[in-house]
mmCIF file of C-alpha atoms in Angstrom:
data_model
loop_
_atom_site.group_PDB
_atom_site.id
_atom_site.type_symbol
_atom_site.label_atom_id
_atom_site.label_comp_id
_atom_site.label_asym_id
_atom_site.label_seq_id
_atom_site.Cartn_x
_atom_site.Cartn_y
_atom_site.Cartn_z
ATOM 1 C CA MET K 3 133.575 66.392 122.511
ATOM 2 C CA LYS K 4 135.421 68.660 125.633
ATOM 3 C CA LYS K 5 138.546 68.785 122.491
ATOM 4 C CA ALA K 6 135.905 69.988 120.371
ATOM 5 C CA THR K 7 134.311 72.256 122.314
ATOM 6 C CA VAL K 8 137.488 73.901 123.615
ATOM 7 C CA THR K 9 138.858 73.816 119.820
ATOM 8 C CA MET K 10 135.471 75.545 118.826
ATOM 9 C CA MET K 11 135.395 78.272 121.575
ATOM 10 C CA ALA K 12 139.269 78.646 120.630
ATOM 11 C CA VAL K 13 138.191 79.836 117.076
ATOM 12 C CA ILE K 14 135.440 82.092 117.831
ATOM 13 C CA THR K 15 137.622 83.986 120.834
ATOM 14 C CA VAL K 16 140.657 84.525 117.657
ATOM 15 C CA SER K 17 137.481 85.135 115.326
ATOM 16 C CA LEU K 18 136.439 88.152 117.281
ATOM 17 C CA LEU K 19 140.129 89.158 117.972
ATOM 18 C CA ASN K 20 140.568 89.429 114.711
ATOM 19 C CA ALA K 21 137.138 91.738 114.146
ATOM 20 C CA LYS K 22 138.583 93.683 116.664
ATOM 21 C CA THR K 23 141.449 94.804 115.350
ATOM 22 C CA THR K 24 140.288 94.874 111.921
ATOM 23 C CA VAL K 25 137.331 97.230 112.906
ATOM 24 C CA GLN K 26 139.902 99.516 114.738
ATOM 25 C CA THR K 27 141.914 99.412 111.515
ATOM 26 C CA ALA K 28 139.447 100.895 109.947
ATOM 27 C CA ILE K 29 138.435 103.473 112.322
ATOM 28 C CA THR K 30 141.835 104.410 112.131
ATOM 29 C CA ASP K 31 142.181 104.465 108.433
ATOM 30 C CA ILE K 32 138.827 106.857 108.616
ATOM 31 C CA GLU K 33 140.280 109.643 111.430
ATOM 32 C CA ARG K 34 143.369 109.845 109.367
ATOM 33 C CA ASN K 35 142.157 110.300 106.024
ATOM 34 C CA ASN K 36 138.611 112.099 106.387
ATOM 35 C CA ILE K 37 138.654 115.263 105.007
ATOM 36 C CA THR K 38 136.318 116.635 107.004
ATOM 37 C CA LEU K 39 138.235 116.308 110.456
ATOM 38 C CA LYS K 40 141.052 117.670 108.629
ATOM 39 C CA ALA K 41 139.507 120.662 108.143
ATOM 40 C CA LEU K 42 137.966 120.594 112.015
ATOM 41 C CA ARG K 43 141.680 120.304 113.203
ATOM 42 C CA LYS K 44 142.756 122.940 111.320
ATOM 43 C CA ALA K 45 139.643 125.577 112.363
ATOM 44 C CA CYS K 46 140.225 124.589 115.987
ATOM 45 C CA ASP K 47 143.852 125.371 115.539
ATOM 46 C CA ALA K 48 143.010 128.735 114.138
ATOM 47 C CA GLU K 49 140.243 129.639 116.852
ATOM 48 C CA LYS K 50 142.962 128.835 119.576
ATOM 49 C CA ILE K 51 145.354 131.165 117.515
ATOM 50 C CA GLY K 52 142.441 133.459 117.838
ATOM 51 C CA ASN K 53 142.165 133.625 121.200
ATOM 52 C CA ALA K 54 145.477 134.341 122.009
ATOM 53 C CA THR K 55 145.274 137.658 120.311
ATOM 54 C CA GLY K 56 143.643 139.722 123.188
ATOM 55 C CA ASN K 57 146.465 138.656 125.507
ATOM 56 C CA TYR K 58 148.663 141.199 124.777
ATOM 57 C CA LEU K 59 148.826 145.209 125.835
ATOM 58 C CA GLU K 60 147.450 147.900 123.687
ATOM 59 C CA ASP K 61 149.190 149.112 120.475
ATOM 60 C CA PRO K 62 151.630 151.959 121.536
ATOM 61 C CA GLU K 63 149.974 155.544 120.373
ATOM 62 C CA VAL K 64 152.262 157.544 118.583
ATOM 63 C CA GLU K 65 151.363 160.947 118.121
ATOM 64 C CA PHE K 66 153.072 164.179 115.953
ATOM 65 C CA SER K 67 151.935 167.823 115.799
ATOM 66 C CA TYR K 68 153.336 170.639 113.738
ATOM 67 C CA SER K 69 151.821 174.335 114.635
ATOM 68 C CA TRP K 70 152.641 177.823 112.769
ATOM 69 C CA GLY K 71 153.335 180.538 115.435
ATOM 70 C CA SER K 72 151.484 183.565 115.236
ATOM 71 C CA PRO K 73 152.869 186.362 114.814
ATOM 72 C CA ALA K 74 155.337 184.672 112.560
ATOM 73 C CA ASP K 75 158.410 185.682 114.397
ATOM 74 C CA ILE K 76 157.588 183.237 117.666
ATOM 75 C CA GLY K 77 158.292 180.373 114.927
ATOM 76 C CA THR K 78 156.786 177.128 114.991
ATOM 77 C CA ARG K 79 156.194 174.245 117.579
ATOM 78 C CA GLN K 80 156.262 170.659 117.359
ATOM 79 C CA ASP K 81 155.067 168.076 119.712
ATOM 80 C CA ILE K 82 155.659 164.286 119.941
ATOM 81 C CA SER K 83 154.310 161.943 122.721
ATOM 82 C CA VAL K 84 154.425 157.941 122.821
ATOM 83 C CA THR K 85 152.147 156.524 124.984
ATOM 84 C CA GLN K 86 151.614 153.066 125.984
ATOM 85 C CA SER K 87 148.451 151.629 128.098
ATOM 86 C CA PHE K 88 148.113 148.718 130.060
ATOM 87 C CA ASP K 89 145.561 147.136 132.346
ATOM 88 C CA ILE K 90 146.667 145.899 136.082
ATOM 89 C CA PRO K 91 148.493 142.534 136.184
ATOM 90 C CA THR K 92 145.621 141.074 137.669
ATOM 91 C CA ILE K 93 143.215 141.616 134.497
ATOM 92 C CA LEU K 94 146.175 140.470 132.068
ATOM 93 C CA GLY K 95 146.324 137.106 133.988
ATOM 94 C CA LYS K 96 142.480 136.523 133.823
ATOM 95 C CA LYS K 97 142.547 137.283 130.406
ATOM 96 C CA ARG K 98 145.258 134.687 129.824
ATOM 97 C CA LYS K 99 142.975 132.503 131.816
ATOM 98 C CA VAL K 100 139.657 132.984 129.829
ATOM 99 C CA ALA K 101 141.854 132.051 126.522
ATOM 100 C CA GLU K 102 143.210 128.955 127.689
ATOM 101 C CA MET K 103 138.972 128.241 128.697
ATOM 102 C CA LYS K 104 138.257 129.265 125.307
ATOM 103 C CA ASN K 105 141.289 126.678 123.895
ATOM 104 C CA GLU K 106 139.657 123.998 126.044
ATOM 105 C CA MET K 107 136.385 124.428 124.656
ATOM 106 C CA ALA K 108 137.298 124.618 121.208
ATOM 107 C CA GLU K 109 139.106 121.381 121.628
ATOM 108 C CA TRP K 110 136.133 119.735 123.150
ATOM 109 C CA GLN K 111 134.015 121.117 120.530
ATOM 110 C CA TYR K 112 136.323 118.939 117.931
ATOM 111 C CA ARG K 113 136.047 115.738 119.836
ATOM 112 C CA ALA K 114 132.673 116.208 119.728
ATOM 113 C CA ASP K 115 132.591 116.694 116.162
ATOM 114 C CA ARG K 116 135.424 113.618 115.588
ATOM 115 C CA MET K 117 133.239 111.449 118.117
ATOM 116 C CA ASN K 118 130.235 111.806 115.912
ATOM 117 C CA ILE K 119 132.125 111.492 112.591
ATOM 118 C CA LEU K 120 134.020 107.924 113.908
ATOM 119 C CA LEU K 121 130.256 106.738 115.448
ATOM 120 C CA GLU K 122 128.962 107.159 111.692
ATOM 121 C CA ALA K 123 131.684 104.860 110.715
ATOM 122 C CA ARG K 124 130.980 102.298 113.392
ATOM 123 C CA LEU K 125 127.410 102.149 112.372
ATOM 124 C CA LEU K 126 128.532 101.692 108.738
ATOM 125 C CA LEU K 127 130.912 99.162 109.833
ATOM 126 C CA ILE K 128 128.096 97.485 111.729
ATOM 127 C CA ASP K 129 125.896 97.334 108.816
ATOM 128 C CA MET K 130 128.765 95.918 106.261
ATOM 129 C CA VAL K 131 129.179 93.028 108.907
ATOM 130 C CA TYR K 132 125.170 92.351 108.666
ATOM 131 C CA TYR K 133 125.232 92.556 104.770
ATOM 132 C CA ASN K 134 128.267 90.098 104.993
ATOM 133 C CA LYS K 135 126.561 87.447 107.327
ATOM 134 C CA MET K 136 123.620 87.957 105.075
ATOM 135 C CA LEU K 137 125.015 87.182 101.794
ATOM 136 C CA LEU K 138 127.233 84.216 103.427
ATOM 137 C CA GLU K 139 123.565 82.887 104.677
ATOM 138 C CA LEU K 140 121.831 83.834 101.626
ATOM 139 C CA ALA K 141 125.035 81.395 99.423
ATOM 140 C CA LYS K 142 124.227 78.699 101.749
ATOM 141 C CA ARG K 143 120.206 79.006 100.641
ATOM 142 C CA LYS K 144 121.348 79.379 97.188
ATOM 143 C CA THR K 145 123.288 76.173 97.252
ATOM 144 C CA SER K 146 120.380 74.654 98.945
ATOM 145 C CA ALA K 147 117.740 75.886 96.273
ATOM 146 C CA GLN K 148 119.910 74.846 93.408
ATOM 147 C CA ALA K 149 120.587 71.481 94.844
ATOM 148 C CA ILE K 150 116.857 70.738 94.974
ATOM 149 C CA MET K 151 116.255 72.536 91.578
ATOM 150 C CA ASP K 152 118.727 70.221 89.767
ATOM 151 C CA ALA K 153 116.698 67.511 91.783
ATOM 152 C CA GLN K 154 113.695 68.272 90.836
ATOM 153 C CA LYS K 155 114.886 68.697 86.820
ATOM 154 C CA LEU K 156 116.495 65.169 87.370
ATOM 155 C CA ARG K 157 113.427 63.995 88.016
ATOM 156 C CA LEU K 158 111.192 65.592 85.772
ATOM 157 C CA ASP K 159 113.745 64.603 82.506
ATOM 158 C CA LYS K 160 113.602 60.599 84.020
ATOM 159 C CA GLY K 161 109.587 60.858 84.123
ATOM 160 C CA ASP K 162 109.402 60.564 88.049
ATOM 161 C CA GLY K 163 108.907 64.275 88.952
ATOM 162 C CA ASN K 164 106.145 66.723 87.429
ATOM 163 C CA ILE K 165 106.453 70.252 85.825
ATOM 164 C CA LEU K 166 104.635 72.154 89.460
ATOM 165 C CA GLU K 167 107.298 70.768 91.320
ATOM 166 C CA TYR K 168 110.308 71.808 89.170
ATOM 167 C CA ASN K 169 108.693 75.625 88.584
ATOM 168 C CA ASN K 170 107.969 75.675 92.445
ATOM 169 C CA ALA K 171 111.886 74.905 92.609
ATOM 170 C CA ARG K 172 112.925 77.308 90.282
ATOM 171 C CA MET K 173 110.787 79.945 92.356
ATOM 172 C CA MET K 174 112.739 79.053 95.471
ATOM 173 C CA PHE K 175 115.977 79.779 93.740
ATOM 174 C CA SER K 176 115.098 82.981 92.033
ATOM 175 C CA THR K 177 113.725 84.374 95.111
ATOM 176 C CA VAL K 178 117.172 83.900 96.606
ATOM 177 C CA GLU K 179 118.865 85.357 93.542
ATOM 178 C CA VAL K 180 116.741 88.440 94.073
ATOM 179 C CA GLU K 181 117.398 88.647 98.131
ATOM 180 C CA THR K 182 120.865 88.619 97.458
ATOM 181 C CA GLU K 183 121.095 90.877 94.710
ATOM 182 C CA GLN K 184 119.187 93.297 96.931
ATOM 183 C CA MET K 185 121.719 92.679 99.699
ATOM 184 C CA GLU K 186 124.652 93.230 97.826
ATOM 185 C CA THR K 187 123.290 96.710 96.515
ATOM 186 C CA GLU K 188 122.709 97.781 100.037
ATOM 187 C CA ARG K 189 126.176 96.530 100.959
ATOM 188 C CA ASN K 190 127.559 98.139 97.826
ATOM 189 C CA ALA K 191 125.776 101.545 99.150
ATOM 190 C CA VAL K 192 127.262 100.890 102.599
ATOM 191 C CA HIS K 193 130.704 100.643 101.354
ATOM 192 C CA SER K 194 130.440 103.709 99.171
ATOM 193 C CA GLN K 195 129.523 105.743 102.308
ATOM 194 C CA LEU K 196 132.427 104.503 104.087
ATOM 195 C CA VAL K 197 135.004 105.727 100.905
ATOM 196 C CA ARG K 198 133.355 108.611 101.515
ATOM 197 C CA LEU K 199 134.204 109.079 104.882
ATOM 198 C CA ASN K 200 137.802 107.714 104.380
ATOM 199 C CA GLY K 201 138.240 110.307 102.008
ATOM 200 C CA GLY K 202 137.810 108.675 98.557
ATOM 201 C CA SER K 203 140.363 106.035 99.657
ATOM 202 C CA ASP K 204 138.603 102.366 99.594
ATOM 203 C CA VAL K 205 137.924 99.962 102.468
ATOM 204 C CA THR K 206 138.194 96.881 102.740
ATOM 205 C CA VAL K 207 135.893 95.192 105.402
ATOM 206 C CA ASP K 208 135.962 91.436 105.216
ATOM 207 C CA LEU K 209 133.853 90.949 108.250
ATOM 208 C CA TYR K 210 131.773 88.725 109.466
ATOM 209 C CA GLU K 211 131.204 88.519 113.062
ATOM 210 C CA PHE K 212 129.891 91.509 115.302
ATOM 211 C CA GLU K 213 132.066 92.339 117.976
ATOM 212 C CA PRO K 214 131.379 91.262 121.142
ATOM 213 C CA ILE K 215 129.173 93.332 123.793
ATOM 214 C CA SER K 216 130.292 94.161 127.287
ATOM 215 C CA LEU K 217 127.524 96.084 128.728
ATOM 216 C CA PRO K 218 128.167 97.669 132.372
ATOM 217 C CA LEU K 219 125.859 96.070 135.103
ATOM 218 C CA ASP K 220 124.891 99.421 136.530
ATOM 219 C CA PHE K 221 124.469 102.388 134.271
ATOM 220 C CA SER K 222 124.459 105.118 137.013
ATOM 221 C CA GLU K 223 127.963 103.933 138.183
ATOM 222 C CA TRP K 224 129.152 104.045 134.643
ATOM 223 C CA PHE K 225 127.627 106.945 133.793
ATOM 224 C CA GLU K 226 128.908 109.180 136.485
ATOM 225 C CA ARG K 227 132.381 107.305 135.516
ATOM 226 C CA LYS K 228 132.123 108.321 131.860
ATOM 227 C CA ALA K 229 130.636 111.843 132.046
ATOM 228 C CA GLU K 230 133.599 113.811 132.096
ATOM 229 C CA THR K 231 134.815 111.740 128.693
ATOM 230 C CA ILE K 232 131.388 112.945 127.213
ATOM 231 C CA PRO K 233 132.549 115.489 124.688
ATOM 232 C CA ALA K 234 129.206 117.594 124.557
ATOM 233 C CA LEU K 235 129.053 117.734 128.243
ATOM 234 C CA ALA K 236 132.479 118.632 128.895
ATOM 235 C CA TYR K 237 131.954 121.124 126.508
ATOM 236 C CA MET K 238 129.406 122.642 128.406
ATOM 237 C CA ALA K 239 131.157 122.374 131.629
ATOM 238 C CA SER K 240 133.776 124.363 129.973
ATOM 239 C CA SER K 241 131.179 126.638 129.123
ATOM 240 C CA THR K 242 130.039 127.439 132.568
ATOM 241 C CA ALA K 243 133.209 127.492 133.874
ATOM 242 C CA LEU K 244 134.442 130.417 131.229
ATOM 243 C CA SER K 245 130.854 131.991 132.134
ATOM 244 C CA LYS K 246 132.473 132.405 136.041
ATOM 245 C CA LYS K 247 135.666 133.074 134.706
ATOM 246 C CA GLU K 248 134.563 136.076 132.387
ATOM 247 C CA LEU K 249 132.535 137.324 135.552
ATOM 248 C CA SER K 250 135.497 137.794 137.134
ATOM 249 C CA VAL K 251 137.237 139.949 134.463
ATOM 250 C CA ALA K 252 134.137 141.742 134.281
ATOM 251 C CA LYS K 253 134.146 142.903 137.724
ATOM 252 C CA ALA K 254 138.294 143.164 137.546
ATOM 253 C CA MET K 255 137.616 145.419 134.676
ATOM 254 C CA ARG K 256 135.693 148.297 136.533
ATOM 255 C CA PHE K 257 139.567 149.274 137.743
ATOM 256 C CA PRO K 258 141.004 151.890 135.655
ATOM 257 C CA ALA K 259 143.481 151.494 132.502
ATOM 258 C CA VAL K 260 146.818 153.274 133.137
ATOM 259 C CA SER K 261 148.777 154.687 130.347
ATOM 260 C CA ILE K 262 152.102 156.207 130.674
ATOM 261 C CA GLY K 263 154.676 157.804 127.971
ATOM 262 C CA TYR K 264 157.009 160.515 126.930
ATOM 263 C CA VAL K 265 156.500 163.632 125.277
ATOM 264 C CA ARG K 266 158.634 166.086 123.624
ATOM 265 C CA GLU K 267 157.734 169.901 122.970
ATOM 266 C CA ASN K 268 160.389 171.812 120.267
ATOM 267 C CA THR K 269 159.691 175.629 119.964
ATOM 268 C CA LEU K 270 162.276 178.177 118.929
ATOM 269 C CA GLY K 271 165.637 177.919 120.049
ATOM 270 C CA GLN K 272 164.368 175.791 123.355
ATOM 271 C CA TYR K 273 162.818 172.205 123.994
ATOM 272 C CA TYR K 274 160.776 170.684 126.400
ATOM 273 C CA HIS K 275 160.267 166.921 127.097
ATOM 274 C CA GLY K 276 158.976 164.369 129.870
ATOM 275 C CA VAL K 277 156.930 161.985 131.241
ATOM 276 C CA SER K 278 153.451 161.577 130.719
ATOM 277 C CA VAL K 279 150.763 159.723 133.066
ATOM 278 C CA GLY K 280 147.216 159.244 131.856
ATOM 279 C CA MET K 281 144.268 156.977 133.427
ATOM 280 C CA SER K 282 141.107 155.661 131.635
ATOM 281 C CA ILE K 283 138.216 155.833 134.150
ATOM 282 C CA PRO K 284 135.535 153.136 133.324
ATOM 283 C CA LEU K 285 132.300 155.433 133.581
ATOM 284 C CA TRP K 286 130.012 154.898 130.870
ATOM 285 C CA ASN K 287 131.254 152.423 128.278
ATOM 286 C CA ARG K 288 131.567 149.427 130.563
ATOM 287 C CA LYS K 289 128.260 149.551 132.151
ATOM 288 C CA ASN K 290 126.273 146.734 133.347
ATOM 289 C CA THR K 291 128.989 144.541 132.015
ATOM 290 C CA VAL K 292 129.250 142.743 135.231
ATOM 291 C CA ARG K 293 125.519 142.260 135.458
ATOM 292 C CA GLN K 294 125.589 140.696 132.097
ATOM 293 C CA ALA K 295 128.522 138.238 133.012
ATOM 294 C CA LYS K 296 126.038 137.289 135.917
ATOM 295 C CA VAL K 297 123.389 136.251 134.434
ATOM 296 C CA ALA K 298 125.241 135.195 131.776
ATOM 297 C CA ALA K 299 127.131 132.515 133.901
ATOM 298 C CA GLU K 300 123.738 131.579 135.299
ATOM 299 C CA ALA K 301 122.367 131.027 131.930
ATOM 300 C CA ALA K 302 125.559 128.988 131.431
ATOM 301 C CA GLN K 303 125.518 126.437 134.520
ATOM 302 C CA TYR K 304 121.132 126.132 133.639
ATOM 303 C CA ARG K 305 122.593 124.537 130.143
ATOM 304 C CA GLN K 306 124.864 122.423 131.324
ATOM 305 C CA ASP K 307 122.451 121.120 134.600
ATOM 306 C CA ASN K 308 120.096 120.890 131.442
ATOM 307 C CA ALA K 309 122.168 119.059 129.117
ATOM 308 C CA VAL K 310 123.688 116.557 131.894
ATOM 309 C CA SER K 311 120.127 115.755 132.342
ATOM 310 C CA GLN K 312 119.233 115.080 129.041
ATOM 311 C CA TYR K 313 122.392 113.075 127.817
ATOM 312 C CA ARG K 314 121.774 111.444 131.089
ATOM 313 C CA GLY K 315 118.210 109.864 129.619
ATOM 314 C CA GLN K 316 119.553 109.342 125.985
ATOM 315 C CA LEU K 317 122.241 107.334 127.344
ATOM 316 C CA GLU K 318 119.570 105.189 129.543
ATOM 317 C CA VAL K 319 117.467 104.478 126.895
ATOM 318 C CA LEU K 320 120.271 103.455 124.366
ATOM 319 C CA TYR K 321 121.710 101.540 127.579
ATOM 320 C CA ASN K 322 118.373 99.494 128.152
ATOM 321 C CA ARG K 323 117.222 99.003 124.451
ATOM 322 C CA THR K 324 121.424 97.273 124.277
ATOM 323 C CA SER K 325 120.134 95.206 127.097
ATOM 324 C CA GLY K 326 116.726 94.362 125.783
ATOM 325 C CA LEU K 327 118.042 93.515 122.050
ATOM 326 C CA ARG K 328 120.851 91.392 123.663
ATOM 327 C CA LYS K 329 117.942 89.231 125.186
ATOM 328 C CA THR K 330 116.143 89.336 122.559
ATOM 329 C CA VAL K 331 119.210 87.974 120.123
ATOM 330 C CA GLU K 332 119.619 85.039 122.924
ATOM 331 C CA GLU K 333 116.067 83.813 122.635
ATOM 332 C CA TYR K 334 116.428 83.936 118.670
ATOM 333 C CA ARG K 335 119.234 82.213 118.931
ATOM 334 C CA LEU K 336 117.952 79.407 121.047
ATOM 335 C CA MET K 337 114.958 79.113 119.052
ATOM 336 C CA LEU K 338 116.989 78.717 115.595
ATOM 337 C CA ARG K 339 118.875 75.845 117.529
ATOM 338 C CA GLU K 340 115.910 74.479 118.526
ATOM 339 C CA THR K 341 114.012 74.544 115.609
ATOM 340 C CA SER K 342 116.909 73.552 112.738
ATOM 341 C CA SER K 343 115.125 70.923 110.732
ATOM 342 C CA GLU K 344 116.552 71.564 107.362
ATOM 343 C CA ALA K 345 118.319 68.056 107.735
ATOM 344 C CA LEU K 346 115.360 66.333 108.344
ATOM 345 C CA LEU K 347 112.856 68.346 105.655
ATOM 346 C CA ALA K 348 115.721 67.571 102.752
ATOM 347 C CA LYS K 349 115.683 63.847 103.855
ATOM 348 C CA ALA K 350 111.631 64.265 103.768
ATOM 349 C CA LEU K 351 111.955 66.206 100.783
ATOM 350 C CA ASP K 352 113.791 63.525 98.809
ATOM 351 C CA ALA K 353 111.821 60.865 99.930
ATOM 352 C CA GLY K 354 108.810 62.188 98.129
ATOM 353 C CA GLU K 355 107.476 62.604 101.741
ATOM 354 C CA ILE K 356 106.609 66.521 101.192
ATOM 355 C CA SER K 357 106.216 68.676 98.161
ATOM 356 C CA VAL K 358 108.806 71.364 97.250
ATOM 357 C CA ILE K 359 105.957 73.875 98.609
ATOM 358 C CA GLU K 360 105.599 72.281 101.979
ATOM 359 C CA TYR K 361 109.633 72.470 101.935
ATOM 360 C CA SER K 362 109.913 75.863 101.166
ATOM 361 C CA VAL K 363 107.055 77.035 103.734
ATOM 362 C CA GLN K 364 108.807 75.265 106.618
ATOM 363 C CA MET K 365 112.432 76.685 105.873
ATOM 364 C CA GLY K 366 110.788 79.827 104.876
ATOM 365 C CA ALA K 367 109.539 80.281 108.213
ATOM 366 C CA TYR K 368 112.954 79.261 109.412
ATOM 367 C CA TYR K 369 114.219 81.844 107.610
ATOM 368 C CA GLU K 370 112.382 84.668 108.321
ATOM 369 C CA LEU K 371 113.591 84.001 111.978
ATOM 370 C CA ALA K 372 117.524 83.605 111.094
ATOM 371 C CA ASP K 373 116.942 86.661 109.527
ATOM 372 C CA LYS K 374 115.448 88.920 112.634
ATOM 373 C CA ALA K 375 118.052 87.273 114.921
ATOM 374 C CA LEU K 376 120.308 88.690 112.849
ATOM 375 C CA ALA K 377 118.604 92.276 112.304
ATOM 376 C CA ALA K 378 118.223 92.016 115.806
ATOM 377 C CA GLU K 379 121.917 91.899 116.351
ATOM 378 C CA ARG K 380 122.897 94.761 114.119
ATOM 379 C CA GLU K 381 120.638 96.804 116.049
ATOM 380 C CA CYS K 382 121.560 95.916 119.106
ATOM 381 C CA GLN K 383 125.090 96.427 117.879
ATOM 382 C CA LYS K 384 124.108 99.896 116.546
ATOM 383 C CA ALA K 385 122.497 100.927 120.189
ATOM 384 C CA PHE K 386 125.676 99.718 122.098
ATOM 385 C CA ALA K 387 127.917 102.029 119.564
ATOM 386 C CA GLU K 388 126.118 104.970 120.303
ATOM 387 C CA LEU K 389 126.070 104.357 124.016
ATOM 388 C CA THR K 390 129.606 103.865 123.615
ATOM 389 C CA ALA K 391 130.679 106.290 121.054
ATOM 390 C CA MET K 392 132.841 108.696 123.773
ATOM 391 C CA GLU K 393 135.363 105.919 124.091
ATOM 392 C CA TRP K 394 136.784 105.436 120.819
#
């Protein structure tokens, strides 16, 4: 008995490991082939390039003027100037840091979009496992219904049965057939969605077991540990840090911008040349920029605090839902083990102790319980997938 138990546990363990590998393989394929993700990756890279465009010196200015003298005998004059303006090094350093923060935000936005797409794929894979398990269960029910229908037909042909019992057996068989067709239709629809996510390439999912669920014992401790890896929250944290850095830049921009250049003046028989130095004093154009940046930084902090609070609440709901559904699934499984009487009912039907209708009613109640158990397991898997979406 112990040897049989060990063997069964080994089979279950290998099955779960294979399921994990296959799900991971499907997710990896979708991440590689998904067209939306490719577009988002390119958009993210383009945004990073754009963030660097303001980190260089202003374009140099070149001026040339040609003037005619009056009276004509004084000749003409040509003026040439080349000027380069620049901010103080401190401002340039702050601007580069702002660009780096914007790049970080762009990356977190991409990761958030990636997480949503892969979560959609995971939920569809869970549906595929559910439909595979349901079709496997319906195949067993169909085999059982087929055997009962054939037995009733044989009895009818021998004169031992009656047409009512045979018709009841036929209806039971037809019901299973219709349920199978409906389940196959739903499964095909999910498969089409997976193909769409996989960039049009086929996705083969021969999974008949859900992945094991490892729920953390303490939600608060788990959330504190995972919060930094949640793309949406990391994006908001980066946004707050960026607003504070932009406030620092706004304060630094109150310093004048300096320009330096070369000038040359040509006149009749002589010329002048030398160096020019200028200064742009920020009196009007940047009025209220510091105040605006300060208010924006405060708003960003409030948005971050709200995002953390909202996201934590949503994840706690998913945590409690997963925990509750897992208990429900365990209770269903216990009830199924304790109420399994298919073999006894089949013997009673063969012996004529019960009618086909009685058999159908009692087995129908058992099948309904099994269906509810499987549906609860699917919902539990989906809640856990949403809870741990940031880990993929």
